[in-house]
PDB file of C-alpha atoms in Angstrom:
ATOM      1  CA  UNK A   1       2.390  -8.756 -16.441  1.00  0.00           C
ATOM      2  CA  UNK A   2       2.064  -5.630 -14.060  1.00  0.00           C
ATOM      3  CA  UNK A   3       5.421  -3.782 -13.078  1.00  0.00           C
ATOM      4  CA  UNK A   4       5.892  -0.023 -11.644  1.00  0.00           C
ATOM      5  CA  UNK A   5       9.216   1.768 -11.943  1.00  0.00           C
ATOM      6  CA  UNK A   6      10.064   4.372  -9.986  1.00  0.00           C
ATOM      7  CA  UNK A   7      14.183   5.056  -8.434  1.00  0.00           C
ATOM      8  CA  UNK A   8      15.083   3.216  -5.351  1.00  0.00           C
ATOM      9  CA  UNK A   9      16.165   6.228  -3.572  1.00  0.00           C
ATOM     10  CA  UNK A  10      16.873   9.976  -3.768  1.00  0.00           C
ATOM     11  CA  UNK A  11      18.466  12.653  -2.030  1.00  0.00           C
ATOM     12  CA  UNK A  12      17.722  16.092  -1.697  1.00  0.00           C
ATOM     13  CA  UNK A  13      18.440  19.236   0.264  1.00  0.00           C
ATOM     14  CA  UNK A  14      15.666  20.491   2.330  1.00  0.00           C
ATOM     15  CA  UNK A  15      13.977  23.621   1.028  1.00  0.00           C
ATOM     16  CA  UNK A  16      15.247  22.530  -2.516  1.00  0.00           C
ATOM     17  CA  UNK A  17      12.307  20.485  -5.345  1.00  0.00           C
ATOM     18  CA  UNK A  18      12.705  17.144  -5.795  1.00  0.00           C
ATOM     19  CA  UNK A  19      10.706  15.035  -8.751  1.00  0.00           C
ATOM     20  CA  UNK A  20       9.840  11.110  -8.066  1.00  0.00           C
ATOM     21  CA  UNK A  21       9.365   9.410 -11.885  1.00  0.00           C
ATOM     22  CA  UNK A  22       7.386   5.803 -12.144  1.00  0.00           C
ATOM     23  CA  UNK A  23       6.690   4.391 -15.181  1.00  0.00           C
ATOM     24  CA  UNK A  24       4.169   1.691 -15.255  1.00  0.00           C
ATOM     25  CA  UNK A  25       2.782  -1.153 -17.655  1.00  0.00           C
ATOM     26  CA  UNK A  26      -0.426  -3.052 -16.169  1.00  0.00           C
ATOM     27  CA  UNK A  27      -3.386  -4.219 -18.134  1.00  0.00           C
ATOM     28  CA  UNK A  28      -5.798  -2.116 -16.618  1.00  0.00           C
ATOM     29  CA  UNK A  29      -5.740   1.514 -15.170  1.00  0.00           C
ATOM     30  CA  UNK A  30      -7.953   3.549 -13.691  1.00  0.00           C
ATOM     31  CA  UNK A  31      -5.675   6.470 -12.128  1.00  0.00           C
ATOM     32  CA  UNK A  32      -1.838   6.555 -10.630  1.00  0.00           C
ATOM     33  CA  UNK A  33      -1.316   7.073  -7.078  1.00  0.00           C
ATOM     34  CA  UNK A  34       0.950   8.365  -4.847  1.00  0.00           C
ATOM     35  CA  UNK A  35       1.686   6.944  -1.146  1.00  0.00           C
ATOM     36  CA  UNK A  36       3.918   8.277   1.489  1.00  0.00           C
ATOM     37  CA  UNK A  37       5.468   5.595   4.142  1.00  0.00           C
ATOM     38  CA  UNK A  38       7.355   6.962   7.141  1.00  0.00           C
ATOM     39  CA  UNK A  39       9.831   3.810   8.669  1.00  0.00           C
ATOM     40  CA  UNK A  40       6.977   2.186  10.940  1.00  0.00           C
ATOM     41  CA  UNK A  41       4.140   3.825   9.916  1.00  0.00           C
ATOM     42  CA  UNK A  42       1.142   3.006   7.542  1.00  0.00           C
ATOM     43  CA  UNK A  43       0.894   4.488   3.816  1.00  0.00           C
ATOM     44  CA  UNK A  44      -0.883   7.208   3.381  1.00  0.00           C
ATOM     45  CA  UNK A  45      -2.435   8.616   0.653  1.00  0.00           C
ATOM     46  CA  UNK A  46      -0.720  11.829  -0.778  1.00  0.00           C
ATOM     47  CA  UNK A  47      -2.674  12.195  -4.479  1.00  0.00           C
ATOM     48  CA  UNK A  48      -4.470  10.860  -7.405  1.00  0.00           C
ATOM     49  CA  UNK A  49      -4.347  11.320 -11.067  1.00  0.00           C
ATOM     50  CA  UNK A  50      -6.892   9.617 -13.185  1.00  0.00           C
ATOM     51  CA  UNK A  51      -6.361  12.207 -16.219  1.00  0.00           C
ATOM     52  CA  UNK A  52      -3.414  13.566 -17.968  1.00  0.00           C
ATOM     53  CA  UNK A  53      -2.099  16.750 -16.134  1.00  0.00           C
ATOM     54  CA  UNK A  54      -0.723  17.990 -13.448  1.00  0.00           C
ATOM     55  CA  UNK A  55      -3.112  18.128  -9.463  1.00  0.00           C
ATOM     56  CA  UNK A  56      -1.578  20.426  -6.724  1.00  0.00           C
ATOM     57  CA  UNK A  57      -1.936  19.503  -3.272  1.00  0.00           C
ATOM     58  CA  UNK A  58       0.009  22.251  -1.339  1.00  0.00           C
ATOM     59  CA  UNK A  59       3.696  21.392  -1.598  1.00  0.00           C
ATOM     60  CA  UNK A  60       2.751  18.323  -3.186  1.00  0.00           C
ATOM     61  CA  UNK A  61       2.007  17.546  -7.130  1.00  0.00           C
ATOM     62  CA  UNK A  62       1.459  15.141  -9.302  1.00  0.00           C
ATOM     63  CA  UNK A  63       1.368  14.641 -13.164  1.00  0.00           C
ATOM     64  CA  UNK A  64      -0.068  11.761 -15.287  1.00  0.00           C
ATOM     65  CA  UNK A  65       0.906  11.203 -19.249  1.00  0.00           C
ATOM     66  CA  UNK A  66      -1.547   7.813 -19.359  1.00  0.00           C
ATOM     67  CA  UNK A  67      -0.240   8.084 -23.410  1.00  0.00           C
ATOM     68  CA  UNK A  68       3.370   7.606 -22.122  1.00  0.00           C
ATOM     69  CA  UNK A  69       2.752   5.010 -18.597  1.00  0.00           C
ATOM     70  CA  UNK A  70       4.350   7.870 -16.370  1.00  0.00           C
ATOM     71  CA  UNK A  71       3.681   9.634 -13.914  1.00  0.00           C
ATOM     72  CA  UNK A  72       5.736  11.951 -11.362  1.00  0.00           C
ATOM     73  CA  UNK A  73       5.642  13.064  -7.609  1.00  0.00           C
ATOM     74  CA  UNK A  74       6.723  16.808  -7.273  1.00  0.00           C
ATOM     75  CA  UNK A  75       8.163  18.159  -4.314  1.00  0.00           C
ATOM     76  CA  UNK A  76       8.595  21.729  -2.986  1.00  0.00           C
ATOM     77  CA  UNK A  77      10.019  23.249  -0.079  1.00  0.00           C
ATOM     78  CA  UNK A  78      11.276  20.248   1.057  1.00  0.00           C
ATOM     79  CA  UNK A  79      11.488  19.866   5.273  1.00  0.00           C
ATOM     80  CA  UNK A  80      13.169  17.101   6.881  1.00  0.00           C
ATOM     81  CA  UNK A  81       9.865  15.381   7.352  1.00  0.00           C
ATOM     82  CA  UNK A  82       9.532  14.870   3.877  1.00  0.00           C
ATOM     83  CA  UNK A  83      11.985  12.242   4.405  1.00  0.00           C
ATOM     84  CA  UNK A  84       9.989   8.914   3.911  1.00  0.00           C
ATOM     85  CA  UNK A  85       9.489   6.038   1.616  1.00  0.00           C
ATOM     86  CA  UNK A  86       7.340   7.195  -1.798  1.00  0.00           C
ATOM     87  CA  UNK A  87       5.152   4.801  -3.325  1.00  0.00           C
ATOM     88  CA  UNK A  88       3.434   5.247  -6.790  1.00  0.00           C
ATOM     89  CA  UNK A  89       0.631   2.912  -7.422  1.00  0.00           C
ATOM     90  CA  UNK A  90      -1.686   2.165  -9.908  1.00  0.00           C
ATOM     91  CA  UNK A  91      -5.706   1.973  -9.883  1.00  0.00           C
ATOM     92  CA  UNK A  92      -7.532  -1.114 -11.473  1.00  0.00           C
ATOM     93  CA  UNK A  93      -5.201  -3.192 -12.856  1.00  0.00           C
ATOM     94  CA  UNK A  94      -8.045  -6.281 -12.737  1.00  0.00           C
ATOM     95  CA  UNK A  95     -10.690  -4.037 -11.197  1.00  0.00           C
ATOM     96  CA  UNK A  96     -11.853  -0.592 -10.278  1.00  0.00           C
ATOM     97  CA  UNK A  97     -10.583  -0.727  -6.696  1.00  0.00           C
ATOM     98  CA  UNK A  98      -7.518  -3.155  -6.803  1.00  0.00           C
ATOM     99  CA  UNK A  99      -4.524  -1.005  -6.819  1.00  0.00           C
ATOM    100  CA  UNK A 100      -1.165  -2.685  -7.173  1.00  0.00           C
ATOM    101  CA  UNK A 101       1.893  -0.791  -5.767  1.00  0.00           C
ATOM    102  CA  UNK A 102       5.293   0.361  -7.042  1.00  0.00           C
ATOM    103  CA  UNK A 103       8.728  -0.979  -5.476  1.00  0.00           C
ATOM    104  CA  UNK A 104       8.832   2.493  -3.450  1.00  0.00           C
ATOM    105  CA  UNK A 105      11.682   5.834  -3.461  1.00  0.00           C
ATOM    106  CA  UNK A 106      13.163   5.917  -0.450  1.00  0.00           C
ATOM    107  CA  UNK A 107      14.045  10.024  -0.122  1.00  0.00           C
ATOM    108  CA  UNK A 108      16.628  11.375   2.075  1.00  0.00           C
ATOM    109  CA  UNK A 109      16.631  14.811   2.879  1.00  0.00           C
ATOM    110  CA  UNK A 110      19.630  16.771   3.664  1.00  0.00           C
ATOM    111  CA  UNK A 111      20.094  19.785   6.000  1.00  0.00           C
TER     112      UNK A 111
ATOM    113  CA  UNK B   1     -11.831   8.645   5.943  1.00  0.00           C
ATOM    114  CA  UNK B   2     -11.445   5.362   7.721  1.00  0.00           C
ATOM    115  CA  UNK B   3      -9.750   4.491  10.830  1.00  0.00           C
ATOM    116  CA  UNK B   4      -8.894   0.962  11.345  1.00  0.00           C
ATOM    117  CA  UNK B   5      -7.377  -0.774  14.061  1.00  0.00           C
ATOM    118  CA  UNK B   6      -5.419  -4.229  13.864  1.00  0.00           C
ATOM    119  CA  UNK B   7      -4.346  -6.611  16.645  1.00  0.00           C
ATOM    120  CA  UNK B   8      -2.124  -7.986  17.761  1.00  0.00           C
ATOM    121  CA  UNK B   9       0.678  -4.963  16.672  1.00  0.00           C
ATOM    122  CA  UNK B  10       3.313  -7.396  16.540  1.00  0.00           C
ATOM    123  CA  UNK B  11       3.694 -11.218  17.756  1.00  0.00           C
ATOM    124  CA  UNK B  12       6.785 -13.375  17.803  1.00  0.00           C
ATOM    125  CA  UNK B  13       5.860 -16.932  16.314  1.00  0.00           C
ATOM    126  CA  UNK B  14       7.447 -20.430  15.984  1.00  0.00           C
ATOM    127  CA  UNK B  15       7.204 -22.372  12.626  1.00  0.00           C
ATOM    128  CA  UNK B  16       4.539 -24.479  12.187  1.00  0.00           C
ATOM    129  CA  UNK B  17       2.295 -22.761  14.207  1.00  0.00           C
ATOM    130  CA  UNK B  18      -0.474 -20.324  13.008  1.00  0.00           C
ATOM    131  CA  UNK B  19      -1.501 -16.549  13.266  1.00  0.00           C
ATOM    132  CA  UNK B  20      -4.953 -15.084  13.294  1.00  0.00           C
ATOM    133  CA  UNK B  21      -4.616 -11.039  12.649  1.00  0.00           C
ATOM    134  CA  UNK B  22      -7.853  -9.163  13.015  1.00  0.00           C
ATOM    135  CA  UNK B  23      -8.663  -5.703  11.115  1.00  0.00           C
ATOM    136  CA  UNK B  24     -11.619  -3.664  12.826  1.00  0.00           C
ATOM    137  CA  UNK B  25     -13.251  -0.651  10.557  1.00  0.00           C
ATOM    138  CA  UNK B  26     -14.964   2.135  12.375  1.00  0.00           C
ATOM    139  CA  UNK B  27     -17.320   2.306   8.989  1.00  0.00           C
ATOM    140  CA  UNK B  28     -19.129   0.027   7.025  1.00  0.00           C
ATOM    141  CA  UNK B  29     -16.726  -0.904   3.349  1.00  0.00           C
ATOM    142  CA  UNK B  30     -17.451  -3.110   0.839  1.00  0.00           C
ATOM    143  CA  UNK B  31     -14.018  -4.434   0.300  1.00  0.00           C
ATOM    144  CA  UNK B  32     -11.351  -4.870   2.211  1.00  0.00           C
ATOM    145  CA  UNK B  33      -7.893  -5.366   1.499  1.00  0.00           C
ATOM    146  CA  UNK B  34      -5.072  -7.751   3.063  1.00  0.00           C
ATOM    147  CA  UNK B  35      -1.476  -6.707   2.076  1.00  0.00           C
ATOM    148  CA  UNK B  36       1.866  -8.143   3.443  1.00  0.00           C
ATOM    149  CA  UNK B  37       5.241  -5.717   2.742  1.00  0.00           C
ATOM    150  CA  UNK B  38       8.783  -7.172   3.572  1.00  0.00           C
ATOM    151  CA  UNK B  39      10.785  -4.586   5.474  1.00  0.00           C
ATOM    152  CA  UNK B  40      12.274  -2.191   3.034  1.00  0.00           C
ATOM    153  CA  UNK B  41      10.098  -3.393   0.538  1.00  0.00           C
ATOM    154  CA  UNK B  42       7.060  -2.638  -1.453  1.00  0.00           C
ATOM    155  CA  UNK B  43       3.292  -3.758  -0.227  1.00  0.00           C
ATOM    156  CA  UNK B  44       2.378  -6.998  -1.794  1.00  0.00           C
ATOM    157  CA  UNK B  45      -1.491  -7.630  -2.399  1.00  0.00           C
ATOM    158  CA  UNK B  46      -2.436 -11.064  -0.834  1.00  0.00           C
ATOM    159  CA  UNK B  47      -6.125 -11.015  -1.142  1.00  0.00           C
ATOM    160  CA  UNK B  48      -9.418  -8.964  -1.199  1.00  0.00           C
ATOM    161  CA  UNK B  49     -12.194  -9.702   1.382  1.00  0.00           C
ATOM    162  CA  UNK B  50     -15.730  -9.263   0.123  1.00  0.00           C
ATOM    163  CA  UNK B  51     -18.703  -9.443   3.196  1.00  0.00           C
ATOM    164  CA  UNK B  52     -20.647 -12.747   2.204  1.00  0.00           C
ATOM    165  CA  UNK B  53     -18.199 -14.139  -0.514  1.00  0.00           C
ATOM    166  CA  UNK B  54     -14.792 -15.935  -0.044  1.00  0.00           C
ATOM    167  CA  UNK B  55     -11.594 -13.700  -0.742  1.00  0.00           C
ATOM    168  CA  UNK B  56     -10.214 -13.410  -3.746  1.00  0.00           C
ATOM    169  CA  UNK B  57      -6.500 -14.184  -3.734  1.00  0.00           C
ATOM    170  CA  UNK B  58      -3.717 -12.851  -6.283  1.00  0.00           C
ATOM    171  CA  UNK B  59      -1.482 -14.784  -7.587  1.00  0.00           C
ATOM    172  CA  UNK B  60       1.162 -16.803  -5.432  1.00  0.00           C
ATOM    173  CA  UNK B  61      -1.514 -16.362  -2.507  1.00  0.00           C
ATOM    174  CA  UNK B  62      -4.146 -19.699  -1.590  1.00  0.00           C
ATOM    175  CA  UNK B  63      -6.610 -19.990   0.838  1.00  0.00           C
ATOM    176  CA  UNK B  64      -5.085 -22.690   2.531  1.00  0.00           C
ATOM    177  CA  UNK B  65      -2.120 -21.098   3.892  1.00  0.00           C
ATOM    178  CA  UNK B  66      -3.781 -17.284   4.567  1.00  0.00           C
ATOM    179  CA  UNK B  67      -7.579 -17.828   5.566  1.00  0.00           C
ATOM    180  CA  UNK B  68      -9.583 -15.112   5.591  1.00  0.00           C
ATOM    181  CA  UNK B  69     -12.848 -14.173   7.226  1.00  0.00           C
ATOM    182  CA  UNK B  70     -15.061 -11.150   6.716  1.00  0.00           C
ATOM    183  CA  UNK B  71     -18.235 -12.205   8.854  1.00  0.00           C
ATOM    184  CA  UNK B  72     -19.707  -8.035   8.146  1.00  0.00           C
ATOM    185  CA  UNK B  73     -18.704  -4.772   6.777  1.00  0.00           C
ATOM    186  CA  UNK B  74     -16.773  -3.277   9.471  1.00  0.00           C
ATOM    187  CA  UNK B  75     -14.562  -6.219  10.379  1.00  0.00           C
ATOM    188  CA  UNK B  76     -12.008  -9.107   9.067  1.00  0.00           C
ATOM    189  CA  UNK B  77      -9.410 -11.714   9.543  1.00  0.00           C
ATOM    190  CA  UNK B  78      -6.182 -12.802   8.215  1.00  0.00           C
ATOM    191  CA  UNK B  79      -4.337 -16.116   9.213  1.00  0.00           C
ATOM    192  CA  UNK B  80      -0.941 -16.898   8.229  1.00  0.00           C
ATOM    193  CA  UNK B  81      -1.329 -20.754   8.655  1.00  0.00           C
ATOM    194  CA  UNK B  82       1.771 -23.682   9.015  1.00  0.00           C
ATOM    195  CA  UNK B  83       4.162 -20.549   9.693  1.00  0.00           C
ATOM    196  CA  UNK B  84       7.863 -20.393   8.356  1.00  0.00           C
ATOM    197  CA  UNK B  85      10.884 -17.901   8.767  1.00  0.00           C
ATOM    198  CA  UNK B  86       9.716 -16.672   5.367  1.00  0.00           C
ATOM    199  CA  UNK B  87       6.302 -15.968   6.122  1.00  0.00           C
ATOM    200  CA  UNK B  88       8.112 -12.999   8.921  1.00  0.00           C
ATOM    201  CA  UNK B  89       6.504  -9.703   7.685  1.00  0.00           C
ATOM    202  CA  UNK B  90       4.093  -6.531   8.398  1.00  0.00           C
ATOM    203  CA  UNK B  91       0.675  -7.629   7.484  1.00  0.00           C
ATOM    204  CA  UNK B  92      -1.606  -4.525   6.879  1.00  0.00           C
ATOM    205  CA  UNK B  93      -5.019  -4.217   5.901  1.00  0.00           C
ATOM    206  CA  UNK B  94      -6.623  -1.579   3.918  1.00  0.00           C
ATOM    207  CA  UNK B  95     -10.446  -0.203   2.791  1.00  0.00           C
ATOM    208  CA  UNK B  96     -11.264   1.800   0.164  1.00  0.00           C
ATOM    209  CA  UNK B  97     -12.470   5.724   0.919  1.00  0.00           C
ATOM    210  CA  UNK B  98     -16.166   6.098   0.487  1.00  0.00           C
ATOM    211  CA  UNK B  99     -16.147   7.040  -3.401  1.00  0.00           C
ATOM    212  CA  UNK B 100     -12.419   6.458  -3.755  1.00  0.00           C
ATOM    213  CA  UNK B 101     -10.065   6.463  -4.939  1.00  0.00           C
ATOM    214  CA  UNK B 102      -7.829   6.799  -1.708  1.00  0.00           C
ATOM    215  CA  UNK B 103      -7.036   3.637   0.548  1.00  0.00           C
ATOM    216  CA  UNK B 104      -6.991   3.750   4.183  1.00  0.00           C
ATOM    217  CA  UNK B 105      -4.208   1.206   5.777  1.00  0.00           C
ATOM    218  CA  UNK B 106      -4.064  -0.033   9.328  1.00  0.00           C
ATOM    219  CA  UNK B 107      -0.971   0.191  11.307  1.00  0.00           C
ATOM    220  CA  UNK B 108       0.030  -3.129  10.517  1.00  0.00           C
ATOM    221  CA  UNK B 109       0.848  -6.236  12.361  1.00  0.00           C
ATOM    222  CA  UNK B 110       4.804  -6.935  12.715  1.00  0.00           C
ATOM    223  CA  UNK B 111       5.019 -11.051  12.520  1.00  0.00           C
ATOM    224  CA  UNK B 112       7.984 -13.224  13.036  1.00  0.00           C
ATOM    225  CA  UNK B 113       8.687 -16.469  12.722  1.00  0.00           C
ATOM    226  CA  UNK B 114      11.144 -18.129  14.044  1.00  0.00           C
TER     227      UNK B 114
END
């Protein structure tokens, strides 16, 4: 079967770095992904790792061990906007464009 | 990037009736995607809408109770058919970024049944 991991939720401290883990196990994969969901909005994407490593997006990175099934979402600097649902999901599970998602990290961010 | 649109934003519904959601694209895609996501919840895949061919549904999904339509490349339906109280959700549809791999979602469409 397909499952995602990832924590239900987190708390941090704004300014401080805050890591989102997801393990996954699907029979296909193409790349991990990372969504952010603000309470009434639409996903959107945040970043995209399709090799081992780590990609830096401004505050935002992302790492991929495909040998291990995980993946993390990195953090910096956090503001209170950061505060939003996280989603990791992963690419091609049955085909190159099907991505199935994670059950989301819901991160709280503390003055 | 893709900006799509989806009516209605939200309807209230009473069981046994049915629901026809509509996703516009402002760009031609190949695929588009139909997902539903419980509040609080993760997104669920229901189906994938190819122009010319009938969706293909995941598993727990059937053409009978969510319909789809995807008459060209910039536009497509969803219907939640025979509604129930279970069936209350956000419906969202997606498309895939020319070259990929991002998605674009729509804003969704808040249903619920009661």
């Amino acid at each position: 079967g397909q499952s995602l991991e990832q924590p239900s939720e987190v708390t941090a401290v704004e300014g401080a770095i805050v890591q989102i883990n997801c393990t996954y196990q699907t029979s296909g994969f193409y790349g991990l992904s990372w969504y952010q969901q603000h309470d009434g909005g639409a996903p959107t994407f945040l970043s995209y790792n399709a090799l081992d490593g780590l990609e830096e997006t401004g505050r935002f990175s992302s790492f991929l061990s495909r040998s291990d099934s995980y993946g993390y979402l990195l953090l910096q600097e956090l503001q209170m906007k950061d505060s939003a649902s996280y989603f990791c999901a992963v690419r091609g599970y049955s085909s190159a464009s099907k991505i199935i998602f994670g059950s989301g990290t819901r991160l709280s961010i503390r003055p | 990037s893709a900006v799509i649109s989806q009516k209605p934003s939200r309807d209230i519904c009473q069981r046994g009736t049915s629901l026809t959601i509509q996703c516009q694209v402002d760009s031609q895609v190949t695929m588009m995607f139909w997902y539903r996501q419980q509040p609080g919840q993760s997104l669920t895949l229901i189906a994938t809408a190819n122009q010319g061919s009938e969706a293909t549904y995941e598993s727990g999904f059937v053409i009978d109770k969510f319909p789809i339509s995807r008459p060209n490349l910039t536009f497509s339906t969803l219907t939640v058919s025979n509604m129930s109280p279970e069936d209350s959700s956000i419906y969202l549809c997606s498309v895939e970024g020319a070259g990929g791999p991002e998605q674009f979602f729509g804003p969704g469409t808040r249903l619920t049944v009661l």
